[in-house]
PDB file of C-alpha atoms in Angstrom:
ATOM      1  CA  MET F 261       3.134  18.664   0.200  1.00 32.00           C
ATOM      2  CA  ILE F 262       1.377  16.953   2.736  1.00 37.00           C
ATOM      3  CA  LEU F 263       3.804  14.590   3.887  1.00 36.00           C
ATOM      4  CA  LEU F 264       2.176  10.763   4.274  1.00 44.00           C
ATOM      5  CA  LEU F 265       4.247   8.406   5.029  1.00 47.00           C
ATOM      6  CA  ALA F 266       8.254   8.530   4.519  1.00 42.00           C
ATOM      7  CA  VAL F 267      10.961   5.315   3.695  1.00 48.00           C
ATOM      8  CA  ALA F 268      13.979   6.701   4.561  1.00 41.00           C
ATOM      9  CA  CYS F 269      16.073   5.538   1.461  1.00 47.00           C
ATOM     10  CA  ARG F 270      19.541   3.399   2.787  1.00 45.00           C
ATOM     11  CA  SER F 271      21.531   5.168  -0.648  1.00 53.00           C
ATOM     12  CA  PRO F 272      23.799   7.539   0.897  1.00 53.00           C
ATOM     13  CA  GLY F 273      22.976  11.731  -0.022  1.00 57.00           C
ATOM     14  CA  ALA F 274      19.607  10.201  -1.291  1.00 62.00           C
ATOM     15  CA  PRO F 275      16.061  11.472  -0.511  1.00 67.00           C
ATOM     16  CA  PRO F 276      13.417   9.444   1.478  1.00 67.00           C
ATOM     17  CA  ILE F 277      10.748   8.155  -0.964  1.00 77.00           C
ATOM     18  CA  VAL F 278       7.338   8.817   0.372  1.00 79.00           C
ATOM     19  CA  LEU F 279       4.272   7.039  -0.090  1.00 84.00           C
ATOM     20  CA  ALA F 280       0.438   7.424   0.803  1.00 87.00           C
ATOM     21  CA  GLU F 281       0.411   4.586   3.156  1.00 87.00           C
ATOM     22  CA  ASP F 282      -3.687   2.942   2.126  1.00 90.00           C
ATOM     23  CA  GLY F 283      -3.243   5.800  -0.285  1.00 90.00           C
ATOM     24  CA  GLY F 284      -3.463   8.421   2.145  1.00 87.00           C
ATOM     25  CA  ALA F 285      -5.564   6.976   5.244  1.00 84.00           C
ATOM     26  CA  GLY F 286      -5.512   9.907   7.605  1.00 83.00           C
ATOM     27  CA  ILE F 287      -6.826  12.374   5.332  1.00 88.00           C
ATOM     28  CA  TRP F 288      -8.639  10.450   2.594  1.00 90.00           C
ATOM     29  CA  PRO F 289     -10.907   7.110   3.304  1.00 91.00           C
ATOM     30  CA  GLY F 290      -7.745   4.415   3.033  1.00 90.00           C
ATOM     31  CA  ASN F 291      -7.144   2.328   0.113  1.00 91.00           C
ATOM     32  CA  THR F 292      -9.934   4.420  -2.183  1.00 92.00           C
ATOM     33  CA  ARG F 293      -9.401   5.186  -5.638  1.00 93.00           C
ATOM     34  CA  TYR F 294     -10.568   8.724  -4.425  1.00 94.00           C
ATOM     35  CA  ALA F 295      -7.427   8.810  -2.423  1.00 92.00           C
ATOM     36  CA  VAL F 296      -5.586   7.164  -4.841  1.00 93.00           C
ATOM     37  CA  GLU F 297      -6.284  10.158  -6.931  1.00 93.00           C
ATOM     38  CA  ARG F 298      -5.683  13.061  -4.113  1.00 91.00           C
ATOM     39  CA  ALA F 299      -2.299  11.318  -3.210  1.00 90.00           C
ATOM     40  CA  LEU F 300      -1.168  11.725  -6.658  1.00 90.00           C
ATOM     41  CA  ASP F 301      -1.857  15.158  -7.043  1.00 90.00           C
ATOM     42  CA  ALA F 302      -0.488  16.047  -3.969  1.00 86.00           C
ATOM     43  CA  GLY F 303       2.774  14.960  -5.665  1.00 85.00           C
ATOM     44  CA  VAL F 304       3.575  11.645  -3.490  1.00 85.00           C
ATOM     45  CA  ASP F 305       6.732   9.331  -4.670  1.00 87.00           C
ATOM     46  CA  GLY F 306       4.155   6.529  -4.722  1.00 89.00           C
ATOM     47  CA  VAL F 307       1.119   4.762  -2.884  1.00 92.00           C
ATOM     48  CA  GLU F 308       0.883   1.851  -0.931  1.00 93.00           C
ATOM     49  CA  LEU F 309      -2.133  -0.422  -1.004  1.00 94.00           C
ATOM     50  CA  ASP F 310      -3.908  -3.303   0.575  1.00 93.00           C
ATOM     51  CA  VAL F 311      -5.158  -6.132  -1.776  1.00 94.00           C
ATOM     52  CA  GLY F 312      -6.741  -9.443  -1.095  1.00 92.00           C
ATOM     53  CA  LEU F 313      -9.091 -11.719  -3.367  1.00 93.00           C
ATOM     54  CA  THR F 314     -12.650 -12.344  -4.125  1.00 93.00           C
ATOM     55  CA  ALA F 315     -13.850 -15.342  -4.374  1.00 92.00           C
ATOM     56  CA  ASP F 316     -13.951 -15.632  -8.117  1.00 94.00           C
ATOM     57  CA  GLY F 317      -9.916 -14.731  -8.488  1.00 94.00           C
ATOM     58  CA  VAL F 318     -10.371 -11.021  -8.507  1.00 95.00           C
ATOM     59  CA  VAL F 319      -7.851  -8.926  -7.143  1.00 95.00           C
ATOM     60  CA  VAL F 320      -9.321  -5.889  -5.295  1.00 94.00           C
ATOM     61  CA  ILE F 321      -7.889  -3.188  -2.754  1.00 93.00           C
ATOM     62  CA  ALA F 322      -9.070  -4.085   0.735  1.00 86.00           C
ATOM     63  CA  THR F 323      -7.979  -4.367   4.134  1.00 76.00           C
ATOM     64  CA  GLY F 324      -7.431  -7.702   5.437  1.00 71.00           C
ATOM     65  CA  GLY F 325      -9.872 -10.465   5.232  1.00 74.00           C
ATOM     66  CA  ASP F 326     -13.262  -8.165   4.628  1.00 78.00           C
ATOM     67  CA  LEU F 327     -13.825  -4.711   2.910  1.00 82.00           C
ATOM     68  CA  GLY F 328     -13.104  -2.639   5.828  1.00 80.00           C
ATOM     69  CA  PRO F 329     -14.511  -0.599   8.502  1.00 84.00           C
ATOM     70  CA  THR F 330     -15.686   2.202   6.235  1.00 87.00           C
ATOM     71  CA  CYS F 331     -17.853  -0.235   3.937  1.00 89.00           C
ATOM     72  CA  ALA F 332     -21.083  -0.681   3.716  1.00 89.00           C
ATOM     73  CA  GLY F 333     -22.106  -3.896   1.704  1.00 89.00           C
ATOM     74  CA  PRO F 334     -24.307  -7.318   2.171  1.00 87.00           C
ATOM     75  CA  GLY F 335     -21.474  -8.769   4.753  1.00 80.00           C
ATOM     76  CA  GLY F 336     -19.665 -11.652   4.787  1.00 79.00           C
ATOM     77  CA  SER F 337     -15.765 -12.430   4.140  1.00 84.00           C
ATOM     78  CA  LEU F 338     -13.910 -11.359   1.164  1.00 87.00           C
ATOM     79  CA  ALA F 339     -12.847 -14.538  -0.392  1.00 87.00           C
ATOM     80  CA  GLU F 340     -16.862 -15.666   0.082  1.00 89.00           C
ATOM     81  CA  THR F 341     -17.982 -12.577  -2.379  1.00 90.00           C
ATOM     82  CA  LEU F 342     -17.853 -12.666  -5.670  1.00 93.00           C
ATOM     83  CA  ALA F 343     -16.376  -9.906  -8.284  1.00 93.00           C
ATOM     84  CA  ASP F 344     -19.748  -9.443  -9.886  1.00 93.00           C
ATOM     85  CA  ASP F 345     -20.823  -9.040  -6.188  1.00 92.00           C
ATOM     86  CA  LEU F 346     -18.814  -5.704  -5.399  1.00 91.00           C
ATOM     87  CA  ALA F 347     -21.558  -3.661  -7.451  1.00 90.00           C
ATOM     88  CA  ASP F 348     -23.190  -4.077  -3.674  1.00 92.00           C
ATOM     89  CA  TRP F 349     -20.315  -2.502  -1.995  1.00 92.00           C
ATOM     90  CA  SER F 350     -19.116   1.092  -1.271  1.00 91.00           C
ATOM     91  CA  CYS F 351     -16.177   1.704   0.966  1.00 91.00           C
ATOM     92  CA  GLY F 352     -15.213   4.934   2.413  1.00 91.00           C
ATOM     93  CA  GLY F 353     -18.848   6.486   3.280  1.00 91.00           C
ATOM     94  CA  PHE F 354     -17.836   6.117   7.391  1.00 91.00           C
ATOM     95  CA  PRO F 355     -15.229   7.243   9.323  1.00 90.00           C
ATOM     96  CA  ASP F 356     -12.702   5.387  10.107  1.00 87.00           C
ATOM     97  CA  PRO F 357     -12.495   4.415  13.638  1.00 87.00           C
ATOM     98  CA  VAL F 358      -8.267   4.480  13.247  1.00 83.00           C
ATOM     99  CA  TRP F 359      -8.843   7.647  11.700  1.00 82.00           C
ATOM    100  CA  PRO F 360     -11.607   9.490  12.957  1.00 84.00           C
ATOM    101  CA  GLY F 361     -10.733  13.012  11.655  1.00 85.00           C
ATOM    102  CA  ALA F 362     -10.050  11.350   7.656  1.00 88.00           C
ATOM    103  CA  GLU F 363     -12.855  13.120   5.450  1.00 91.00           C
ATOM    104  CA  VAL F 364     -15.282  10.399   4.185  1.00 93.00           C
ATOM    105  CA  SER F 365     -15.893   9.786   0.443  1.00 91.00           C
ATOM    106  CA  ALA F 366     -18.201   6.675  -0.642  1.00 93.00           C
ATOM    107  CA  GLU F 367     -17.262   5.077  -3.954  1.00 93.00           C
ATOM    108  CA  PRO F 368     -17.229   1.715  -5.622  1.00 93.00           C
ATOM    109  CA  VAL F 369     -15.015  -0.679  -4.252  1.00 92.00           C
ATOM    110  CA  PRO F 370     -11.557  -0.867  -6.218  1.00 93.00           C
ATOM    111  CA  THR F 371     -10.046  -3.581  -8.309  1.00 95.00           C
ATOM    112  CA  LEU F 372      -6.368  -3.490  -9.235  1.00 96.00           C
ATOM    113  CA  ALA F 373      -7.219  -3.517 -12.749  1.00 95.00           C
ATOM    114  CA  ASP F 374      -9.418  -0.284 -12.258  1.00 92.00           C
ATOM    115  CA  LEU F 375      -6.297   1.579 -10.510  1.00 94.00           C
ATOM    116  CA  ALA F 376      -3.456  -0.138 -12.900  1.00 92.00           C
ATOM    117  CA  SER F 377      -5.276   2.245 -15.330  1.00 88.00           C
ATOM    118  CA  LEU F 378      -5.495   5.399 -13.148  1.00 89.00           C
ATOM    119  CA  PHE F 379      -1.621   4.675 -13.051  1.00 90.00           C
ATOM    120  CA  ILE F 380      -0.826   4.607 -16.578  1.00 88.00           C
ATOM    121  CA  ALA F 381      -3.041   7.834 -16.982  1.00 86.00           C
ATOM    122  CA  ARG F 382      -0.359   9.743 -14.312  1.00 82.00           C
ATOM    123  CA  ASP F 383       3.445  10.091 -14.438  1.00 77.00           C
ATOM    124  CA  PRO F 384       5.258   6.777 -12.924  1.00 81.00           C
ATOM    125  CA  VAL F 385       5.078   6.222  -9.283  1.00 88.00           C
ATOM    126  CA  VAL F 386       6.065   3.465  -7.062  1.00 91.00           C
ATOM    127  CA  VAL F 387       3.320   1.586  -6.567  1.00 93.00           C
ATOM    128  CA  GLU F 388       3.170  -0.773  -3.067  1.00 93.00           C
ATOM    129  CA  LEU F 389       0.732  -3.304  -2.810  1.00 94.00           C
ATOM    130  CA  THR F 390       0.708  -5.018   0.664  1.00 93.00           C
ATOM    131  CA  LEU F 391      -0.413  -8.799   0.404  1.00 92.00           C
ATOM    132  CA  ALA F 392      -3.188  -8.750   3.039  1.00 82.00           C
ATOM    133  CA  ALA F 393      -5.993 -11.298   2.387  1.00 78.00           C
ATOM    134  CA  GLY F 394      -6.308 -14.669   0.265  1.00 81.00           C
ATOM    135  CA  ASP F 395      -4.194 -17.810  -0.299  1.00 90.00           C
ATOM    136  CA  PRO F 396      -1.155 -16.927  -1.341  1.00 93.00           C
ATOM    137  CA  VAL F 397      -0.334 -18.669  -4.105  1.00 94.00           C
ATOM    138  CA  ALA F 398      -3.943 -17.686  -5.624  1.00 95.00           C
ATOM    139  CA  LEU F 399      -3.462 -14.761  -4.932  1.00 94.00           C
ATOM    140  CA  ALA F 400       0.284 -13.792  -6.038  1.00 95.00           C
ATOM    141  CA  GLU F 401      -0.801 -15.153  -9.722  1.00 96.00           C
ATOM    142  CA  ALA F 402      -4.024 -12.800  -9.946  1.00 96.00           C
ATOM    143  CA  LEU F 403      -1.997  -9.952  -8.918  1.00 95.00           C
ATOM    144  CA  PHE F 404       0.744 -10.543 -11.056  1.00 96.00           C
ATOM    145  CA  ASP F 405      -1.642 -11.682 -14.156  1.00 96.00           C
ATOM    146  CA  THR F 406      -3.126  -8.307 -13.467  1.00 96.00           C
ATOM    147  CA  TRP F 407      -0.236  -6.453 -13.645  1.00 95.00           C
ATOM    148  CA  LEU F 408       0.877  -7.754 -16.627  1.00 94.00           C
ATOM    149  CA  ALA F 409      -2.591  -7.291 -18.678  1.00 95.00           C
ATOM    150  CA  ALA F 410      -2.613  -3.300 -18.235  1.00 93.00           C
ATOM    151  CA  ASP F 411       0.943  -3.623 -18.333  1.00 92.00           C
ATOM    152  CA  PRO F 412       1.598  -0.235 -16.494  1.00 90.00           C
ATOM    153  CA  ALA F 413       5.295   1.488 -16.404  1.00 89.00           C
ATOM    154  CA  ASN F 414       5.303   1.909 -12.721  1.00 90.00           C
ATOM    155  CA  GLU F 415       7.851   0.153 -10.386  1.00 90.00           C
ATOM    156  CA  LEU F 416       5.773  -2.641  -8.507  1.00 92.00           C
ATOM    157  CA  TRP F 417       6.878  -3.082  -4.946  1.00 92.00           C
ATOM    158  CA  LEU F 418       5.119  -6.301  -2.792  1.00 94.00           C
ATOM    159  CA  ALA F 419       5.082  -6.353   0.866  1.00 91.00           C
ATOM    160  CA  SER F 420       3.741  -8.491   4.043  1.00 90.00           C
ATOM    161  CA  ASP F 421       4.603  -9.331   7.513  1.00 86.00           C
ATOM    162  CA  ASP F 422       4.298 -12.988   6.147  1.00 88.00           C
ATOM    163  CA  ALA F 423       7.312 -14.153   4.477  1.00 88.00           C
ATOM    164  CA  ASN F 424       4.808 -17.677   2.640  1.00 89.00           C
ATOM    165  CA  ARG F 425       3.284 -14.726   1.301  1.00 90.00           C
ATOM    166  CA  LEU F 426       6.113 -12.982  -0.042  1.00 92.00           C
ATOM    167  CA  ALA F 427       7.774 -16.038  -1.469  1.00 93.00           C
ATOM    168  CA  ALA F 428       4.394 -17.315  -3.413  1.00 93.00           C
ATOM    169  CA  ALA F 429       4.958 -14.025  -4.696  1.00 94.00           C
ATOM    170  CA  GLU F 430       8.483 -14.007  -6.187  1.00 94.00           C
ATOM    171  CA  THR F 431       8.040 -17.539  -7.461  1.00 94.00           C
ATOM    172  CA  ALA F 432       4.579 -16.313  -9.140  1.00 95.00           C
ATOM    173  CA  GLY F 433       6.753 -13.166 -10.682  1.00 94.00           C
ATOM    174  CA  ARG F 434       9.498 -14.774 -11.729  1.00 94.00           C
ATOM    175  CA  ALA F 435       7.502 -17.175 -13.556  1.00 95.00           C
ATOM    176  CA  ARG F 436       6.043 -14.523 -15.364  1.00 93.00           C
ATOM    177  CA  GLY F 437       9.124 -12.578 -16.198  1.00 91.00           C
ATOM    178  CA  ILE F 438       8.515 -10.409 -13.466  1.00 90.00           C
ATOM    179  CA  GLU F 439      11.443  -9.408 -10.520  1.00 84.00           C
ATOM    180  CA  ALA F 440       9.426  -7.097  -8.491  1.00 85.00           C
ATOM    181  CA  GLN F 441      10.947  -5.835  -4.980  1.00 87.00           C
ATOM    182  CA  THR F 442       9.396  -7.465  -1.814  1.00 89.00           C
ATOM    183  CA  ARG F 443      10.130  -6.395   1.544  1.00 86.00           C
ATOM    184  CA  ILE F 444       9.153  -8.030   4.884  1.00 84.00           C
ATOM    185  CA  VAL F 445       6.924  -5.579   7.180  1.00 79.00           C
ATOM    186  CA  VAL F 446       8.299  -5.469  11.049  1.00 69.00           C
ATOM    187  CA  PRO F 447       5.797  -3.529  13.412  1.00 61.00           C
ATOM    188  CA  GLY F 448       7.815  -1.603  15.381  1.00 55.00           C
ATOM    189  CA  PRO F 449       7.406   1.740  17.802  1.00 50.00           C
ATOM    190  CA  THR F 450       5.767   4.769  16.591  1.00 49.00           C
ATOM    191  CA  GLY F 451       7.057   7.426  18.691  1.00 49.00           C
ATOM    192  CA  LEU F 452      10.101   8.703  17.201  1.00 47.00           C
ATOM    193  CA  SER F 453      11.543   9.155  20.778  1.00 47.00           C
ATOM    194  CA  ASP F 454      11.904   5.758  20.318  1.00 49.00           C
ATOM    195  CA  LEU F 455      12.872   5.264  16.794  1.00 47.00           C
ATOM    196  CA  LEU F 456      16.444   5.591  16.748  1.00 47.00           C
ATOM    197  CA  GLY F 457      16.748   2.520  19.543  1.00 47.00           C
ATOM    198  CA  PHE F 458      14.752   0.345  17.635  1.00 43.00           C
ATOM    199  CA  GLY F 459      16.544  -3.164  17.451  1.00 42.00           C
ATOM    200  CA  ALA F 460      14.290  -5.459  15.977  1.00 39.00           C
ATOM    201  CA  PRO F 461      15.246  -4.834  12.668  1.00 44.00           C
ATOM    202  CA  ASP F 462      18.019  -2.882  13.665  1.00 49.00           C
ATOM    203  CA  PRO F 463      17.442   0.151  12.098  1.00 45.00           C
ATOM    204  CA  GLY F 464      21.135  -0.063   9.988  1.00 46.00           C
ATOM    205  CA  GLU F 465      19.359  -3.212   8.589  1.00 52.00           C
ATOM    206  CA  ALA F 466      16.411  -2.548   8.095  1.00 54.00           C
ATOM    207  CA  GLU F 467      15.899  -1.208   3.767  1.00 59.00           C
ATOM    208  CA  GLY F 468      13.455   1.686   5.559  1.00 60.00           C
ATOM    209  CA  ILE F 469      11.275   2.837   8.075  1.00 58.00           C
ATOM    210  CA  ALA F 470       7.735   3.835   7.970  1.00 61.00           C
ATOM    211  CA  LEU F 471       7.085   7.025   9.723  1.00 57.00           C
ATOM    212  CA  PRO F 472       2.852   8.077  10.496  1.00 54.00           C
ATOM    213  CA  TRP F 473       1.824  10.613   8.245  1.00 51.00           C
ATOM    214  CA  GLU F 474       1.458  12.898  11.332  1.00 48.00           C
ATOM    215  CA  ARG F 475       4.936  12.587  12.313  1.00 47.00           C
ATOM    216  CA  ALA F 476       7.125  12.279   9.519  1.00 51.00           C
ATOM    217  CA  ARG F 477       9.053  15.345   9.516  1.00 56.00           C
ATOM    218  CA  LEU F 478      11.958  15.888   7.172  1.00 57.00           C
ATOM    219  CA  GLN F 479      14.357  16.206  10.292  1.00 62.00           C
ATOM    220  CA  ASP F 480      13.477  12.499  11.209  1.00 62.00           C
ATOM    221  CA  ALA F 481      14.214  11.607   7.900  1.00 61.00           C
ATOM    222  CA  ARG F 482      17.339  12.869   8.208  1.00 65.00           C
ATOM    223  CA  ALA F 483      18.297  11.764  11.549  1.00 67.00           C
ATOM    224  CA  LEU F 484      17.483   8.071  10.060  1.00 62.00           C
ATOM    225  CA  GLU F 485      20.015   8.422   7.140  1.00 64.00           C
ATOM    226  CA  ARG F 486      22.831   9.847   9.930  1.00 69.00           C
ATOM    227  CA  ALA F 487      21.893   6.097  11.551  1.00 67.00           C
ATOM    228  CA  GLY F 488      22.506   4.147   8.203  1.00 63.00           C
ATOM    229  CA  VAL F 489      18.695   3.789   6.918  1.00 56.00           C
TER     230      VAL F 489
END
């Protein structure tokens, strides 16, 4: 199996959880349904996807405040785009400058509702959604409303580098009876030679370590387990 991204668990003896970051960016076009389907076929434990909000409150899979460098369409920010206008866009059809070797495959922009139906049809996997764009409260409320409407059996995790976004998500989730796991994303070193000495945060205090797929070897995950991650 292709190892896309590993999150080393803190539970003693527990194997690392393997998530496909952006659905498998670097192999397939990131944040697309195409990538998610292939990552699930590969047997990953879950997928991580970025989510943003259109001008009329629809949660879409998007990187940051726009639809990303692999997309083609009328232009403008995601916050200025209506859900109906997404029909004029396609994503995954251009090489990603960050992952120039990834496969290229153009398709419509996926919404969270689209992918929730896909998760329902597959064996339950972890779904981690990174809160990437949009008003924190509006995004959180729309995300949980979409999730509840689909009612997938998947475990839901939420991530962000912004504590305010996560606080808004926790409030919105509790108001709807959902206690989703939340996690702050802190950038760290990409070289494994520096990883075990990483002190911000201390690996022993972190919930997990994300390893780029091309360097995510099982022996590295085991080393992190021994360090207490």
